[in-house]
Amino acid sequence: MVKKMKIMKRNLFLLLPLFALIVLGEACSTKNDPIPAPTPPFGTFSGTFKLLVRKANSSAYDTVKKDPLFSVTLRQPNLFTVTRSTSTIHALSRGSFQYNGQLIGFTDSTYVPGPQPLTRLIGVYQVGVNATRLQFIRPNNNSTQDSVWFYDLYKAAN
């Protein structure tokens, strides 16, 4: 009986360091917690829309069209409405949007296929956002010129 107790104590003392290593290894291991999806920038944003065209033989851009009255509202569940615009430059529209922190994509529910006399908020844009500012840009694929659509907006209301 005494011999059995000695063997059990010895086994226990051999297992304790192993158990300590397991606990220490688990405590020090990196966690693979899922990264939460970024929150879309909800609210009303007002500012300027510009159509920029690259100058010939240069890396600089000229402003071809400018709408200083542009305003868009982004609200839950991921819906947008262009609420104000210069009527000869940008169309008032509404629809849905998707946001992943780097890109924002707009689907205009008022879009009708065919020639578009006004610019529409449609397609996928690179986005930059902070607490008070929203900027997004994308190439103008409807033109043979090297041009981009650029929105520079400030938060006007929640």
PDB file of C-alpha atoms in Angstrom:
ATOM      1  CA  MET A   1       0.000   0.000   0.000  1.00  0.00           C
ATOM      2  CA  VAL A   2       2.819   2.337   0.911  1.00  0.00           C
ATOM      3  CA  LYS A   3       4.543   1.491  -2.333  1.00  0.00           C
ATOM      4  CA  LYS A   4       1.390   2.376  -4.276  1.00  0.00           C
ATOM      5  CA  MET A   5       1.213   5.773  -2.539  1.00  0.00           C
ATOM      6  CA  LYS A   6       4.810   6.526  -3.426  1.00  0.00           C
ATOM      7  CA  ILE A   7       4.165   5.683  -7.081  1.00  0.00           C
ATOM      8  CA  MET A   8       1.037   7.858  -7.125  1.00  0.00           C
ATOM      9  CA  LYS A   9       2.942  10.795  -5.571  1.00  0.00           C
ATOM     10  CA  ARG A  10       5.752  10.385  -8.054  1.00  0.00           C
ATOM     11  CA  ASN A  11       3.282  10.319 -10.972  1.00  0.00           C
ATOM     12  CA  LEU A  12       1.540  13.375  -9.585  1.00  0.00           C
ATOM     13  CA  PHE A  13       4.821  15.279  -9.311  1.00  0.00           C
ATOM     14  CA  LEU A  14       5.694  14.282 -12.878  1.00  0.00           C
ATOM     15  CA  LEU A  15       2.318  15.427 -14.173  1.00  0.00           C
ATOM     16  CA  LEU A  16       2.308  18.789 -12.376  1.00  0.00           C
ATOM     17  CA  PRO A  17       5.030  20.370 -14.593  1.00  0.00           C
ATOM     18  CA  LEU A  18       3.278  19.026 -17.668  1.00  0.00           C
ATOM     19  CA  PHE A  19      -0.012  20.506 -16.494  1.00  0.00           C
ATOM     20  CA  ALA A  20       1.731  23.856 -15.759  1.00  0.00           C
ATOM     21  CA  LEU A  21       3.208  23.932 -19.274  1.00  0.00           C
ATOM     22  CA  ILE A  22      -0.211  23.314 -20.822  1.00  0.00           C
ATOM     23  CA  VAL A  23      -1.829  26.096 -18.779  1.00  0.00           C
ATOM     24  CA  LEU A  24       1.027  28.511 -19.497  1.00  0.00           C
ATOM     25  CA  GLY A  25       0.997  27.675 -23.202  1.00  0.00           C
ATOM     26  CA  GLU A  26      -2.736  28.291 -23.447  1.00  0.00           C
ATOM     27  CA  ALA A  27      -2.500  31.570 -21.550  1.00  0.00           C
ATOM     28  CA  CYS A  28       0.309  32.884 -23.756  1.00  0.00           C
ATOM     29  CA  SER A  29      -1.088  31.753 -27.104  1.00  0.00           C
ATOM     30  CA  THR A  30      -2.470  34.322 -29.534  1.00  0.00           C
ATOM     31  CA  LYS A  31      -6.204  34.443 -29.870  1.00  0.00           C
ATOM     32  CA  ASN A  32      -7.910  34.221 -33.231  1.00  0.00           C
ATOM     33  CA  ASP A  33     -10.910  36.311 -32.304  1.00  0.00           C
ATOM     34  CA  PRO A  34     -13.002  37.288 -35.303  1.00  0.00           C
ATOM     35  CA  ILE A  35     -12.549  40.878 -36.480  1.00  0.00           C
ATOM     36  CA  PRO A  36     -15.874  42.706 -36.312  1.00  0.00           C
ATOM     37  CA  ALA A  37     -17.250  44.146 -39.541  1.00  0.00           C
ATOM     38  CA  PRO A  38     -16.718  47.916 -39.836  1.00  0.00           C
ATOM     39  CA  THR A  39     -19.732  50.089 -39.109  1.00  0.00           C
ATOM     40  CA  PRO A  40     -20.957  52.037 -42.143  1.00  0.00           C
ATOM     41  CA  PRO A  41     -20.794  55.835 -41.864  1.00  0.00           C
ATOM     42  CA  PHE A  42     -24.488  56.582 -41.264  1.00  0.00           C
ATOM     43  CA  GLY A  43     -25.805  60.157 -41.383  1.00  0.00           C
ATOM     44  CA  THR A  44     -26.213  63.069 -43.788  1.00  0.00           C
ATOM     45  CA  PHE A  45     -23.077  64.196 -45.618  1.00  0.00           C
ATOM     46  CA  SER A  46     -22.819  67.396 -47.679  1.00  0.00           C
ATOM     47  CA  GLY A  47     -20.007  68.753 -49.819  1.00  0.00           C
ATOM     48  CA  THR A  48     -18.764  68.687 -53.384  1.00  0.00           C
ATOM     49  CA  PHE A  49     -18.840  66.215 -56.254  1.00  0.00           C
ATOM     50  CA  LYS A  50     -16.172  66.670 -58.920  1.00  0.00           C
ATOM     51  CA  LEU A  51     -15.464  65.077 -62.280  1.00  0.00           C
ATOM     52  CA  LEU A  52     -11.697  65.302 -62.660  1.00  0.00           C
ATOM     53  CA  VAL A  53      -9.883  64.766 -65.992  1.00  0.00           C
ATOM     54  CA  ARG A  54      -6.140  64.211 -66.288  1.00  0.00           C
ATOM     55  CA  LYS A  55      -4.327  66.955 -68.195  1.00  0.00           C
ATOM     56  CA  ALA A  56      -2.620  65.898 -71.421  1.00  0.00           C
ATOM     57  CA  ASN A  57       1.043  64.895 -70.861  1.00  0.00           C
ATOM     58  CA  SER A  58       0.751  65.534 -67.121  1.00  0.00           C
ATOM     59  CA  SER A  59      -0.152  63.806 -63.883  1.00  0.00           C
ATOM     60  CA  ALA A  60      -2.310  66.746 -62.734  1.00  0.00           C
ATOM     61  CA  TYR A  61      -6.114  66.827 -63.005  1.00  0.00           C
ATOM     62  CA  ASP A  62      -8.538  69.540 -64.145  1.00  0.00           C
ATOM     63  CA  THR A  63     -12.008  69.907 -62.639  1.00  0.00           C
ATOM     64  CA  VAL A  64     -14.451  69.477 -65.524  1.00  0.00           C
ATOM     65  CA  LYS A  65     -17.678  69.360 -63.519  1.00  0.00           C
ATOM     66  CA  LYS A  66     -18.249  70.511 -59.959  1.00  0.00           C
ATOM     67  CA  ASP A  67     -21.381  70.224 -57.857  1.00  0.00           C
ATOM     68  CA  PRO A  68     -20.875  72.196 -54.606  1.00  0.00           C
ATOM     69  CA  LEU A  69     -24.427  71.455 -53.401  1.00  0.00           C
ATOM     70  CA  PHE A  70     -24.185  67.649 -53.280  1.00  0.00           C
ATOM     71  CA  SER A  71     -25.741  65.934 -50.237  1.00  0.00           C
ATOM     72  CA  VAL A  72     -26.335  62.245 -49.493  1.00  0.00           C
ATOM     73  CA  THR A  73     -27.982  60.485 -46.551  1.00  0.00           C
ATOM     74  CA  LEU A  74     -26.773  57.010 -45.532  1.00  0.00           C
ATOM     75  CA  ARG A  75     -29.173  55.243 -43.166  1.00  0.00           C
ATOM     76  CA  GLN A  76     -29.932  51.772 -41.858  1.00  0.00           C
ATOM     77  CA  PRO A  77     -30.401  49.150 -43.228  1.00  0.00           C
ATOM     78  CA  ASN A  78     -27.700  50.282 -45.715  1.00  0.00           C
ATOM     79  CA  LEU A  79     -29.905  52.619 -47.765  1.00  0.00           C
ATOM     80  CA  PHE A  80     -28.849  55.879 -49.401  1.00  0.00           C
ATOM     81  CA  THR A  81     -30.652  58.928 -50.795  1.00  0.00           C
ATOM     82  CA  VAL A  82     -29.052  61.757 -52.764  1.00  0.00           C
ATOM     83  CA  THR A  83     -31.043  64.583 -51.188  1.00  0.00           C
ATOM     84  CA  ARG A  84     -29.525  67.642 -52.834  1.00  0.00           C
ATOM     85  CA  SER A  85     -27.599  68.353 -56.024  1.00  0.00           C
ATOM     86  CA  THR A  86     -27.154  70.835 -58.831  1.00  0.00           C
ATOM     87  CA  SER A  87     -29.839  69.644 -61.236  1.00  0.00           C
ATOM     88  CA  THR A  88     -27.618  69.936 -64.344  1.00  0.00           C
ATOM     89  CA  ILE A  89     -24.715  67.852 -62.975  1.00  0.00           C
ATOM     90  CA  HIS A  90     -25.781  65.062 -60.591  1.00  0.00           C
ATOM     91  CA  ALA A  91     -29.031  63.094 -60.452  1.00  0.00           C
ATOM     92  CA  LEU A  92     -31.104  62.815 -57.289  1.00  0.00           C
ATOM     93  CA  SER A  93     -31.388  59.113 -56.562  1.00  0.00           C
ATOM     94  CA  ARG A  94     -31.844  56.449 -53.918  1.00  0.00           C
ATOM     95  CA  GLY A  95     -31.014  52.791 -53.403  1.00  0.00           C
ATOM     96  CA  SER A  96     -28.839  50.510 -51.317  1.00  0.00           C
ATOM     97  CA  PHE A  97     -25.149  50.434 -50.473  1.00  0.00           C
ATOM     98  CA  GLN A  98     -22.552  47.978 -49.165  1.00  0.00           C
ATOM     99  CA  TYR A  99     -19.546  48.992 -47.056  1.00  0.00           C
ATOM    100  CA  ASN A 100     -16.478  46.983 -45.999  1.00  0.00           C
ATOM    101  CA  GLY A 101     -14.197  49.672 -44.581  1.00  0.00           C
ATOM    102  CA  GLN A 102     -12.178  50.170 -47.782  1.00  0.00           C
ATOM    103  CA  LEU A 103     -14.841  50.130 -50.485  1.00  0.00           C
ATOM    104  CA  ILE A 104     -18.403  51.385 -50.720  1.00  0.00           C
ATOM    105  CA  GLY A 105     -20.740  50.142 -53.453  1.00  0.00           C
ATOM    106  CA  PHE A 106     -23.954  51.883 -54.471  1.00  0.00           C
ATOM    107  CA  THR A 107     -26.905  50.297 -56.289  1.00  0.00           C
ATOM    108  CA  ASP A 108     -29.219  53.013 -57.622  1.00  0.00           C
ATOM    109  CA  SER A 109     -32.837  51.819 -57.666  1.00  0.00           C
ATOM    110  CA  THR A 110     -33.844  54.777 -59.889  1.00  0.00           C
ATOM    111  CA  TYR A 111     -31.315  53.890 -62.616  1.00  0.00           C
ATOM    112  CA  VAL A 112     -32.729  53.209 -66.080  1.00  0.00           C
ATOM    113  CA  PRO A 113     -30.332  51.692 -68.676  1.00  0.00           C
ATOM    114  CA  GLY A 114     -29.366  53.963 -71.554  1.00  0.00           C
ATOM    115  CA  PRO A 115     -27.543  57.262 -72.045  1.00  0.00           C
ATOM    116  CA  GLN A 116     -27.244  59.206 -68.785  1.00  0.00           C
ATOM    117  CA  PRO A 117     -27.298  63.016 -69.063  1.00  0.00           C
ATOM    118  CA  LEU A 118     -26.530  63.336 -65.340  1.00  0.00           C
ATOM    119  CA  THR A 119     -23.959  61.621 -63.144  1.00  0.00           C
ATOM    120  CA  ARG A 120     -25.445  58.975 -60.844  1.00  0.00           C
ATOM    121  CA  LEU A 121     -24.221  57.552 -57.555  1.00  0.00           C
ATOM    122  CA  ILE A 122     -23.718  53.984 -58.760  1.00  0.00           C
ATOM    123  CA  GLY A 123     -20.883  51.446 -58.685  1.00  0.00           C
ATOM    124  CA  VAL A 124     -17.974  50.679 -56.362  1.00  0.00           C
ATOM    125  CA  TYR A 125     -15.782  53.447 -54.924  1.00  0.00           C
ATOM    126  CA  GLN A 126     -12.636  53.537 -52.790  1.00  0.00           C
ATOM    127  CA  VAL A 127     -13.615  55.192 -49.519  1.00  0.00           C
ATOM    128  CA  GLY A 128     -11.941  57.204 -46.779  1.00  0.00           C
ATOM    129  CA  VAL A 129     -13.950  58.022 -43.670  1.00  0.00           C
ATOM    130  CA  ASN A 130     -13.474  59.492 -40.210  1.00  0.00           C
ATOM    131  CA  ALA A 131     -15.825  61.004 -37.619  1.00  0.00           C
ATOM    132  CA  THR A 132     -16.635  64.110 -39.693  1.00  0.00           C
ATOM    133  CA  ARG A 133     -15.522  63.436 -43.267  1.00  0.00           C
ATOM    134  CA  LEU A 134     -16.467  60.996 -46.030  1.00  0.00           C
ATOM    135  CA  GLN A 135     -14.526  60.821 -49.295  1.00  0.00           C
ATOM    136  CA  PHE A 136     -14.942  58.364 -52.119  1.00  0.00           C
ATOM    137  CA  ILE A 137     -13.462  58.103 -55.594  1.00  0.00           C
ATOM    138  CA  ARG A 138     -13.687  55.851 -58.636  1.00  0.00           C
ATOM    139  CA  PRO A 139     -12.547  55.882 -62.264  1.00  0.00           C
ATOM    140  CA  ASN A 140     -15.032  57.185 -64.798  1.00  0.00           C
ATOM    141  CA  ASN A 141     -15.383  54.116 -67.036  1.00  0.00           C
ATOM    142  CA  ASN A 142     -17.931  55.903 -69.254  1.00  0.00           C
ATOM    143  CA  SER A 143     -15.277  58.123 -70.822  1.00  0.00           C
ATOM    144  CA  THR A 144     -12.326  57.641 -73.163  1.00  0.00           C
ATOM    145  CA  GLN A 145     -10.427  60.242 -71.138  1.00  0.00           C
ATOM    146  CA  ASP A 146      -8.486  59.411 -67.983  1.00  0.00           C
ATOM    147  CA  SER A 147     -11.002  60.758 -65.483  1.00  0.00           C
ATOM    148  CA  VAL A 148     -12.343  60.088 -61.987  1.00  0.00           C
ATOM    149  CA  TRP A 149     -15.451  60.906 -59.963  1.00  0.00           C
ATOM    150  CA  PHE A 150     -14.522  62.393 -56.574  1.00  0.00           C
ATOM    151  CA  TYR A 151     -16.880  63.084 -53.657  1.00  0.00           C
ATOM    152  CA  ASP A 152     -15.567  65.205 -50.760  1.00  0.00           C
ATOM    153  CA  LEU A 153     -18.265  65.318 -48.067  1.00  0.00           C
ATOM    154  CA  TYR A 154     -18.567  66.475 -44.456  1.00  0.00           C
ATOM    155  CA  LYS A 155     -21.019  65.152 -41.897  1.00  0.00           C
ATOM    156  CA  ALA A 156     -23.951  67.551 -41.633  1.00  0.00           C
ATOM    157  CA  ALA A 157     -26.272  65.549 -39.369  1.00  0.00           C
ATOM    158  CA  ASN A 158     -26.782  62.128 -37.802  1.00  0.00           C
TER     159      ASN A 158
END
